[in-house]
PDB file of C-alpha atoms in Angstrom:
ATOM      1  CA  UNK Q   1      96.315  94.535 104.649  1.00 45.00           C
ATOM      2  CA  UNK Q   2      94.995  93.322 107.630  1.00 62.00           C
ATOM      3  CA  UNK Q   3      94.778  94.248 110.970  1.00 75.00           C
ATOM      4  CA  UNK Q   4      97.002  91.572 112.384  1.00 87.00           C
ATOM      5  CA  UNK Q   5      99.318  92.244 109.805  1.00 89.00           C
ATOM      6  CA  UNK Q   6      99.785  95.840 110.385  1.00 88.00           C
ATOM      7  CA  UNK Q   7      99.957  95.354 114.169  1.00 92.00           C
ATOM      8  CA  UNK Q   8     102.947  92.276 113.797  1.00 93.00           C
ATOM      9  CA  UNK Q   9     104.995  94.590 111.370  1.00 93.00           C
ATOM     10  CA  UNK Q  10     104.493  97.464 114.338  1.00 93.00           C
ATOM     11  CA  UNK Q  11     105.306  95.379 117.156  1.00 95.00           C
ATOM     12  CA  UNK Q  12     108.733  94.558 114.847  1.00 95.00           C
ATOM     13  CA  UNK Q  13     109.610  97.474 114.155  1.00 96.00           C
ATOM     14  CA  UNK Q  14     108.815  98.999 117.197  1.00 95.00           C
ATOM     15  CA  UNK Q  15     110.832  96.206 119.088  1.00 95.00           C
ATOM     16  CA  UNK Q  16     114.059  97.054 117.260  1.00 95.00           C
ATOM     17  CA  UNK Q  17     113.552 100.957 118.087  1.00 95.00           C
ATOM     18  CA  UNK Q  18     112.617 101.469 114.301  1.00 97.00           C
ATOM     19  CA  UNK Q  19     110.326 103.759 112.429  1.00 97.00           C
ATOM     20  CA  UNK Q  20     109.995 101.822 108.980  1.00 97.00           C
ATOM     21  CA  UNK Q  21     108.205 104.427 106.038  1.00 97.00           C
ATOM     22  CA  UNK Q  22     107.939 104.460 102.471  1.00 97.00           C
ATOM     23  CA  UNK Q  23     110.410 106.595 100.127  1.00 98.00           C
ATOM     24  CA  UNK Q  24     109.595 109.501  97.755  1.00 96.00           C
ATOM     25  CA  UNK Q  25     112.690 111.768  97.747  1.00 96.00           C
ATOM     26  CA  UNK Q  26     115.718 112.015  95.997  1.00 97.00           C
ATOM     27  CA  UNK Q  27     117.893 112.637  98.837  1.00 97.00           C
ATOM     28  CA  UNK Q  28     116.179 109.407 100.611  1.00 97.00           C
ATOM     29  CA  UNK Q  29     117.226 107.266  97.750  1.00 98.00           C
ATOM     30  CA  UNK Q  30     120.662 108.625  98.207  1.00 97.00           C
ATOM     31  CA  UNK Q  31     120.898 107.598 101.617  1.00 98.00           C
ATOM     32  CA  UNK Q  32     119.976 104.038 100.795  1.00 98.00           C
ATOM     33  CA  UNK Q  33     122.605 104.315  97.804  1.00 96.00           C
ATOM     34  CA  UNK Q  34     125.354 105.223 100.731  1.00 96.00           C
ATOM     35  CA  UNK Q  35     123.722 102.624 103.151  1.00 96.00           C
ATOM     36  CA  UNK Q  36     123.929  99.643 100.749  1.00 96.00           C
ATOM     37  CA  UNK Q  37     127.338 101.278 100.013  1.00 94.00           C
ATOM     38  CA  UNK Q  38     128.514 100.640 103.415  1.00 94.00           C
ATOM     39  CA  UNK Q  39     127.167  97.226 103.142  1.00 93.00           C
ATOM     40  CA  UNK Q  40     128.495  95.565 100.428  1.00 90.00           C
ATOM     41  CA  UNK Q  41     131.282  97.700  99.343  1.00 87.00           C
ATOM     42  CA  UNK Q  42     130.747  97.130  95.783  1.00 82.00           C
ATOM     43  CA  UNK Q  43     133.140  98.386  92.808  1.00 78.00           C
ATOM     44  CA  UNK Q  44     131.431 101.516  91.868  1.00 78.00           C
ATOM     45  CA  UNK Q  45     130.236  99.485  88.541  1.00 77.00           C
ATOM     46  CA  UNK Q  46     128.433  97.151  90.631  1.00 79.00           C
ATOM     47  CA  UNK Q  47     126.314  99.473  92.987  1.00 86.00           C
ATOM     48  CA  UNK Q  48     123.381  97.353  94.128  1.00 91.00           C
ATOM     49  CA  UNK Q  49     120.763  99.558  93.035  1.00 95.00           C
ATOM     50  CA  UNK Q  50     121.183 103.077  91.502  1.00 94.00           C
ATOM     51  CA  UNK Q  51     119.430 105.873  92.454  1.00 96.00           C
ATOM     52  CA  UNK Q  52     117.840 106.309  89.156  1.00 96.00           C
ATOM     53  CA  UNK Q  53     115.991 102.732  89.344  1.00 96.00           C
ATOM     54  CA  UNK Q  54     115.012 103.727  93.063  1.00 97.00           C
ATOM     55  CA  UNK Q  55     113.146 106.867  91.864  1.00 97.00           C
ATOM     56  CA  UNK Q  56     111.657 104.760  88.808  1.00 97.00           C
ATOM     57  CA  UNK Q  57     109.962 102.027  91.125  1.00 97.00           C
ATOM     58  CA  UNK Q  58     109.002 104.237  93.598  1.00 97.00           C
ATOM     59  CA  UNK Q  59     107.308 106.498  91.002  1.00 96.00           C
ATOM     60  CA  UNK Q  60     105.655 103.366  89.222  1.00 96.00           C
ATOM     61  CA  UNK Q  61     104.259 101.778  92.443  1.00 96.00           C
ATOM     62  CA  UNK Q  62     107.070  99.569  93.416  1.00 98.00           C
ATOM     63  CA  UNK Q  63     108.570  99.164  97.035  1.00 98.00           C
ATOM     64  CA  UNK Q  64     110.996 101.564  98.335  1.00 98.00           C
ATOM     65  CA  UNK Q  65     111.425 101.794 101.861  1.00 98.00           C
ATOM     66  CA  UNK Q  66     113.372 102.746 104.926  1.00 98.00           C
ATOM     67  CA  UNK Q  67     114.093 101.826 108.816  1.00 98.00           C
ATOM     68  CA  UNK Q  68     115.203 104.596 110.725  1.00 97.00           C
ATOM     69  CA  UNK Q  69     116.429 104.824 114.003  1.00 96.00           C
ATOM     70  CA  UNK Q  70     115.752 108.843 115.016  1.00 95.00           C
ATOM     71  CA  UNK Q  71     117.211 110.429 111.952  1.00 95.00           C
ATOM     72  CA  UNK Q  72     119.607 107.545 110.855  1.00 97.00           C
ATOM     73  CA  UNK Q  73     118.858 105.069 108.421  1.00 97.00           C
ATOM     74  CA  UNK Q  74     119.635 101.438 109.297  1.00 97.00           C
ATOM     75  CA  UNK Q  75     117.908  99.059 106.876  1.00 97.00           C
ATOM     76  CA  UNK Q  76     116.266  99.968 103.298  1.00 98.00           C
ATOM     77  CA  UNK Q  77     113.986  97.521 101.039  1.00 98.00           C
ATOM     78  CA  UNK Q  78     113.620  98.354  97.077  1.00 98.00           C
ATOM     79  CA  UNK Q  79     111.281  96.162  95.075  1.00 98.00           C
ATOM     80  CA  UNK Q  80     109.089  96.334  91.913  1.00 97.00           C
ATOM     81  CA  UNK Q  81     106.096  95.160  90.841  1.00 97.00           C
ATOM     82  CA  UNK Q  82     106.201  91.524  88.662  1.00 97.00           C
ATOM     83  CA  UNK Q  83     103.438  89.180  87.236  1.00 96.00           C
ATOM     84  CA  UNK Q  84     101.239  87.351  89.427  1.00 96.00           C
ATOM     85  CA  UNK Q  85     100.352  89.688  91.768  1.00 97.00           C
ATOM     86  CA  UNK Q  86     103.646  89.614  93.174  1.00 98.00           C
ATOM     87  CA  UNK Q  87     106.366  91.548  94.407  1.00 98.00           C
ATOM     88  CA  UNK Q  88     109.795  91.162  93.750  1.00 98.00           C
ATOM     89  CA  UNK Q  89     112.265  92.492  96.109  1.00 98.00           C
ATOM     90  CA  UNK Q  90     115.519  93.403  94.633  1.00 97.00           C
ATOM     91  CA  UNK Q  91     117.591  93.975  97.862  1.00 96.00           C
ATOM     92  CA  UNK Q  92     117.169  94.228 101.260  1.00 96.00           C
ATOM     93  CA  UNK Q  93     120.123  95.521 103.506  1.00 95.00           C
ATOM     94  CA  UNK Q  94     120.419  96.280 107.361  1.00 95.00           C
ATOM     95  CA  UNK Q  95     122.892  96.323 110.315  1.00 90.00           C
ATOM     96  CA  UNK Q  96     123.234  93.143 111.273  1.00 83.00           C
ATOM     97  CA  UNK Q  97     121.604  91.543 114.140  1.00 82.00           C
ATOM     98  CA  UNK Q  98     119.108  93.536 115.261  1.00 88.00           C
ATOM     99  CA  UNK Q  99     115.854  92.266 113.827  1.00 94.00           C
ATOM    100  CA  UNK Q 100     115.807  95.387 111.694  1.00 97.00           C
ATOM    101  CA  UNK Q 101     115.478  93.085 108.460  1.00 96.00           C
ATOM    102  CA  UNK Q 102     112.803  91.135 109.563  1.00 97.00           C
ATOM    103  CA  UNK Q 103     111.179  94.126 110.607  1.00 97.00           C
ATOM    104  CA  UNK Q 104     111.458  95.199 106.901  1.00 97.00           C
ATOM    105  CA  UNK Q 105     110.123  92.441 105.676  1.00 97.00           C
ATOM    106  CA  UNK Q 106     106.997  92.369 107.775  1.00 97.00           C
ATOM    107  CA  UNK Q 107     106.385  95.864 106.443  1.00 97.00           C
ATOM    108  CA  UNK Q 108     106.579  94.511 103.455  1.00 97.00           C
ATOM    109  CA  UNK Q 109     104.213  91.867 103.666  1.00 97.00           C
ATOM    110  CA  UNK Q 110     101.429  94.228 104.833  1.00 97.00           C
ATOM    111  CA  UNK Q 111     102.045  96.575 101.515  1.00 97.00           C
ATOM    112  CA  UNK Q 112     101.610  93.812  99.537  1.00 97.00           C
ATOM    113  CA  UNK Q 113      98.720  92.572 101.287  1.00 96.00           C
ATOM    114  CA  UNK Q 114      97.158  96.035 101.401  1.00 95.00           C
ATOM    115  CA  UNK Q 115      97.756  96.489  97.424  1.00 96.00           C
ATOM    116  CA  UNK Q 116      96.345  92.873  96.493  1.00 96.00           C
ATOM    117  CA  UNK Q 117      99.506  91.202  95.977  1.00 97.00           C
ATOM    118  CA  UNK Q 118     100.038  87.568  97.244  1.00 97.00           C
ATOM    119  CA  UNK Q 119     103.872  86.685  96.485  1.00 98.00           C
ATOM    120  CA  UNK Q 120     107.202  88.351  97.355  1.00 98.00           C
ATOM    121  CA  UNK Q 121     110.014  86.914  95.506  1.00 98.00           C
ATOM    122  CA  UNK Q 122     113.652  87.435  95.809  1.00 98.00           C
ATOM    123  CA  UNK Q 123     116.912  85.547  95.127  1.00 97.00           C
ATOM    124  CA  UNK Q 124     119.930  85.030  97.312  1.00 97.00           C
ATOM    125  CA  UNK Q 125     122.997  82.990  97.886  1.00 97.00           C
ATOM    126  CA  UNK Q 126     122.369  79.537  98.511  1.00 98.00           C
ATOM    127  CA  UNK Q 127     125.652  78.977 100.654  1.00 97.00           C
ATOM    128  CA  UNK Q 128     124.596  81.950 102.782  1.00 97.00           C
ATOM    129  CA  UNK Q 129     123.460  80.042 105.724  1.00 97.00           C
ATOM    130  CA  UNK Q 130     122.199  82.496 107.889  1.00 95.00           C
ATOM    131  CA  UNK Q 131     120.207  83.708 105.068  1.00 95.00           C
ATOM    132  CA  UNK Q 132     118.658  80.884 103.999  1.00 98.00           C
ATOM    133  CA  UNK Q 133     117.954  80.408 107.852  1.00 97.00           C
ATOM    134  CA  UNK Q 134     115.866  83.914 107.909  1.00 96.00           C
ATOM    135  CA  UNK Q 135     114.048  83.160 104.630  1.00 98.00           C
ATOM    136  CA  UNK Q 136     112.928  79.446 105.641  1.00 98.00           C
ATOM    137  CA  UNK Q 137     112.613  79.093 108.815  1.00 97.00           C
ATOM    138  CA  UNK Q 138     112.165  82.825 110.291  1.00 96.00           C
ATOM    139  CA  UNK Q 139     110.114  83.883 107.734  1.00 97.00           C
ATOM    140  CA  UNK Q 140     108.336  81.091 105.808  1.00 97.00           C
ATOM    141  CA  UNK Q 141     109.549  81.758 102.308  1.00 98.00           C
ATOM    142  CA  UNK Q 142     110.803  78.363  99.902  1.00 98.00           C
ATOM    143  CA  UNK Q 143     112.676  78.476  97.381  1.00 98.00           C
ATOM    144  CA  UNK Q 144     111.473  77.245  94.080  1.00 97.00           C
ATOM    145  CA  UNK Q 145     114.554  77.858  91.237  1.00 98.00           C
ATOM    146  CA  UNK Q 146     117.972  77.248  91.241  1.00 98.00           C
ATOM    147  CA  UNK Q 147     119.678  80.047  89.030  1.00 98.00           C
ATOM    148  CA  UNK Q 148     123.206  79.406  87.919  1.00 96.00           C
ATOM    149  CA  UNK Q 149     125.739  82.184  88.111  1.00 94.00           C
ATOM    150  CA  UNK Q 150     122.675  84.808  87.865  1.00 94.00           C
ATOM    151  CA  UNK Q 151     123.987  88.342  88.038  1.00 91.00           C
ATOM    152  CA  UNK Q 152     127.328  87.136  86.574  1.00 86.00           C
ATOM    153  CA  UNK Q 153     130.459  87.796  88.608  1.00 74.00           C
ATOM    154  CA  UNK Q 154     129.433  90.194  91.294  1.00 65.00           C
ATOM    155  CA  UNK Q 155     132.662  92.651  92.784  1.00 56.00           C
ATOM    156  CA  UNK Q 156     131.924  93.435  96.248  1.00 53.00           C
ATOM    157  CA  UNK Q 157     133.395  92.647  99.629  1.00 48.00           C
ATOM    158  CA  UNK Q 158     130.629  90.167 100.347  1.00 55.00           C
ATOM    159  CA  UNK Q 159     131.015  88.193  96.946  1.00 54.00           C
ATOM    160  CA  UNK Q 160     134.441  88.132  96.438  1.00 55.00           C
ATOM    161  CA  UNK Q 161     133.974  87.945  92.696  1.00 62.00           C
ATOM    162  CA  UNK Q 162     132.076  84.526  93.057  1.00 76.00           C
ATOM    163  CA  UNK Q 163     130.084  83.501  90.660  1.00 88.00           C
ATOM    164  CA  UNK Q 164     126.415  84.382  91.760  1.00 91.00           C
ATOM    165  CA  UNK Q 165     124.492  81.244  92.276  1.00 97.00           C
ATOM    166  CA  UNK Q 166     121.194  82.162  93.232  1.00 97.00           C
ATOM    167  CA  UNK Q 167     117.974  80.656  95.000  1.00 98.00           C
ATOM    168  CA  UNK Q 168     114.795  82.212  93.852  1.00 98.00           C
ATOM    169  CA  UNK Q 169     112.680  82.725  97.012  1.00 98.00           C
ATOM    170  CA  UNK Q 170     108.929  82.736  96.914  1.00 98.00           C
ATOM    171  CA  UNK Q 171     107.043  83.743  99.930  1.00 98.00           C
ATOM    172  CA  UNK Q 172     103.142  82.802  99.488  1.00 98.00           C
ATOM    173  CA  UNK Q 173     101.670  85.529 102.095  1.00 96.00           C
ATOM    174  CA  UNK Q 174      98.146  83.931 101.594  1.00 93.00           C
ATOM    175  CA  UNK Q 175      98.994  80.174 102.337  1.00 93.00           C
ATOM    176  CA  UNK Q 176     101.284  78.401 104.783  1.00 93.00           C
ATOM    177  CA  UNK Q 177     104.977  76.408 103.368  1.00 94.00           C
ATOM    178  CA  UNK Q 178     105.093  73.239 103.077  1.00 90.00           C
ATOM    179  CA  UNK Q 179     106.778  71.725 106.187  1.00 92.00           C
ATOM    180  CA  UNK Q 180     110.070  69.396 106.268  1.00 93.00           C
ATOM    181  CA  UNK Q 181     109.641  65.746 106.912  1.00 90.00           C
ATOM    182  CA  UNK Q 182     111.671  64.228 109.703  1.00 84.00           C
ATOM    183  CA  UNK Q 183     113.501  61.374 107.481  1.00 81.00           C
ATOM    184  CA  UNK Q 184     114.466  58.902 106.581  1.00 92.00           C
ATOM    185  CA  UNK Q 185     116.873  60.640 104.500  1.00 95.00           C
ATOM    186  CA  UNK Q 186     120.154  60.203 102.993  1.00 96.00           C
ATOM    187  CA  UNK Q 187     122.687  63.211 102.748  1.00 96.00           C
ATOM    188  CA  UNK Q 188     123.350  64.684  99.511  1.00 98.00           C
ATOM    189  CA  UNK Q 189     126.102  67.111 100.647  1.00 98.00           C
ATOM    190  CA  UNK Q 190     128.160  66.779 103.950  1.00 97.00           C
ATOM    191  CA  UNK Q 191     130.750  68.838 105.694  1.00 96.00           C
ATOM    192  CA  UNK Q 192     134.209  67.647 106.372  1.00 95.00           C
ATOM    193  CA  UNK Q 193     136.448  70.264 107.526  1.00 91.00           C
ATOM    194  CA  UNK Q 194     136.024  73.431 105.700  1.00 94.00           C
ATOM    195  CA  UNK Q 195     135.049  71.501 102.561  1.00 97.00           C
ATOM    196  CA  UNK Q 196     131.833  69.800 101.079  1.00 98.00           C
ATOM    197  CA  UNK Q 197     131.366  65.883 100.446  1.00 98.00           C
ATOM    198  CA  UNK Q 198     128.954  65.032  97.704  1.00 98.00           C
ATOM    199  CA  UNK Q 199     127.095  61.992  99.204  1.00 96.00           C
ATOM    200  CA  UNK Q 200     123.661  60.276  98.053  1.00 91.00           C
ATOM    201  CA  UNK Q 201     120.726  61.990  96.610  1.00 92.00           C
ATOM    202  CA  UNK Q 202     118.655  59.296  95.932  1.00 89.00           C
ATOM    203  CA  UNK Q 203     115.945  59.048  99.047  1.00 87.00           C
ATOM    204  CA  UNK Q 204     112.801  60.549  99.206  1.00 94.00           C
ATOM    205  CA  UNK Q 205     114.756  62.962 101.642  1.00 96.00           C
ATOM    206  CA  UNK Q 206     117.641  64.450 100.750  1.00 97.00           C
ATOM    207  CA  UNK Q 207     119.786  66.833 103.357  1.00 97.00           C
ATOM    208  CA  UNK Q 208     121.998  69.142 101.519  1.00 98.00           C
ATOM    209  CA  UNK Q 209     124.614  70.907 103.739  1.00 98.00           C
ATOM    210  CA  UNK Q 210     125.989  74.321 103.699  1.00 98.00           C
ATOM    211  CA  UNK Q 211     129.754  76.050 105.072  1.00 97.00           C
ATOM    212  CA  UNK Q 212     129.292  77.526 108.129  1.00 95.00           C
ATOM    213  CA  UNK Q 213     130.641  80.911 107.226  1.00 95.00           C
ATOM    214  CA  UNK Q 214     130.937  81.322 103.347  1.00 95.00           C
ATOM    215  CA  UNK Q 215     132.003  84.855 103.543  1.00 92.00           C
ATOM    216  CA  UNK Q 216     135.108  84.160 105.622  1.00 94.00           C
ATOM    217  CA  UNK Q 217     135.792  81.267 103.390  1.00 95.00           C
ATOM    218  CA  UNK Q 218     136.116  83.145 100.348  1.00 93.00           C
ATOM    219  CA  UNK Q 219     138.651  85.381 101.897  1.00 92.00           C
ATOM    220  CA  UNK Q 220     140.818  82.688 103.835  1.00 94.00           C
ATOM    221  CA  UNK Q 221     140.332  79.543 101.662  1.00 96.00           C
ATOM    222  CA  UNK Q 222     138.932  80.430  97.729  1.00 94.00           C
ATOM    223  CA  UNK Q 223     139.350  77.020  96.706  1.00 96.00           C
ATOM    224  CA  UNK Q 224     137.372  75.438  99.689  1.00 97.00           C
ATOM    225  CA  UNK Q 225     134.470  78.194  98.778  1.00 96.00           C
ATOM    226  CA  UNK Q 226     134.492  77.770  95.063  1.00 96.00           C
ATOM    227  CA  UNK Q 227     134.430  73.555  96.024  1.00 97.00           C
ATOM    228  CA  UNK Q 228     130.909  74.632  97.926  1.00 98.00           C
ATOM    229  CA  UNK Q 229     129.526  76.588  94.989  1.00 97.00           C
ATOM    230  CA  UNK Q 230     130.139  73.476  92.493  1.00 97.00           C
ATOM    231  CA  UNK Q 231     128.669  71.145  95.344  1.00 98.00           C
ATOM    232  CA  UNK Q 232     125.669  72.569  95.655  1.00 98.00           C
ATOM    233  CA  UNK Q 233     125.309  73.708  92.141  1.00 98.00           C
ATOM    234  CA  UNK Q 234     125.785  69.935  91.267  1.00 98.00           C
ATOM    235  CA  UNK Q 235     123.117  68.139  94.319  1.00 98.00           C
ATOM    236  CA  UNK Q 236     121.066  71.114  95.297  1.00 98.00           C
ATOM    237  CA  UNK Q 237     120.872  72.386  91.588  1.00 98.00           C
ATOM    238  CA  UNK Q 238     120.524  69.460  90.373  1.00 97.00           C
ATOM    239  CA  UNK Q 239     117.722  68.021  92.081  1.00 98.00           C
ATOM    240  CA  UNK Q 240     115.483  71.424  91.976  1.00 98.00           C
ATOM    241  CA  UNK Q 241     115.989  71.323  88.348  1.00 97.00           C
ATOM    242  CA  UNK Q 242     114.133  67.337  88.423  1.00 96.00           C
ATOM    243  CA  UNK Q 243     111.560  68.748  90.126  1.00 96.00           C
ATOM    244  CA  UNK Q 244     112.360  67.944  93.772  1.00 97.00           C
ATOM    245  CA  UNK Q 245     110.950  70.693  96.296  1.00 97.00           C
ATOM    246  CA  UNK Q 246     112.940  72.465  99.163  1.00 98.00           C
ATOM    247  CA  UNK Q 247     110.514  72.056 102.336  1.00 97.00           C
ATOM    248  CA  UNK Q 248     112.885  73.451 105.205  1.00 97.00           C
ATOM    249  CA  UNK Q 249     115.936  74.517 106.510  1.00 98.00           C
ATOM    250  CA  UNK Q 250     117.597  72.249 109.617  1.00 97.00           C
ATOM    251  CA  UNK Q 251     119.029  73.751 112.781  1.00 96.00           C
ATOM    252  CA  UNK Q 252     122.460  72.301 111.440  1.00 96.00           C
ATOM    253  CA  UNK Q 253     122.237  74.419 108.150  1.00 97.00           C
ATOM    254  CA  UNK Q 254     121.015  71.741 105.878  1.00 98.00           C
ATOM    255  CA  UNK Q 255     118.370  72.157 102.780  1.00 98.00           C
ATOM    256  CA  UNK Q 256     115.786  69.472 103.092  1.00 98.00           C
ATOM    257  CA  UNK Q 257     114.615  68.360  99.695  1.00 98.00           C
ATOM    258  CA  UNK Q 258     111.727  66.017  98.837  1.00 97.00           C
ATOM    259  CA  UNK Q 259     110.346  64.408  96.015  1.00 88.00           C
ATOM    260  CA  UNK Q 260     108.358  66.966  94.132  1.00 74.00           C
TER     261      UNK Q 260
END
């Protein structure tokens, strides 16, 4: 871990008023389980990560860390070691709007670099605009695969039984991410009201729109939410499957996809 990376991680944690530490004890893992339950409200058979797996990951050199505000757990991240000097960050959850998730990711980055790891990977829903912006713009990760219905149907309050298409984000810790082109571009998916409109995806640069708030849309207009899922699966998934690269995410909530 470089002094600069360690300092950035400490500064981010101090800015949010939290202390981040690795977790080792069963009662800590049980606390993480309860926090995730409060965030996702999953069906009991669909917990984001059971206590037993957290114990196993921590025991075998994986990453299990919590962010504490005093004695209260307000964020946690769980990951396991993968091939090619990689940590796969399986689940990260935190109180929204405080910067705690960002502080956790910087702690995770420092932890990885200290151990000679070069990449962090995780999956996220391509329809969740705030997560896409955080992952691509704030952190500098880049999606490298489109994974159709990766986890099967997920029974929780956020996914609302939707098909679990995911993007595999790759955060290359020792490299700068590719920067998006300003254009000219075509629009592979546009927004019309609360629904997607599939357009042209035949240029060297294609922009693919996302819904403003997919979680609300799933509750209030499930048909529109399903239309968004299928539109991004067809256009974004099709482009990535053909070898095109996602190079950025615009302020208007669009993926920027360029010829590979």
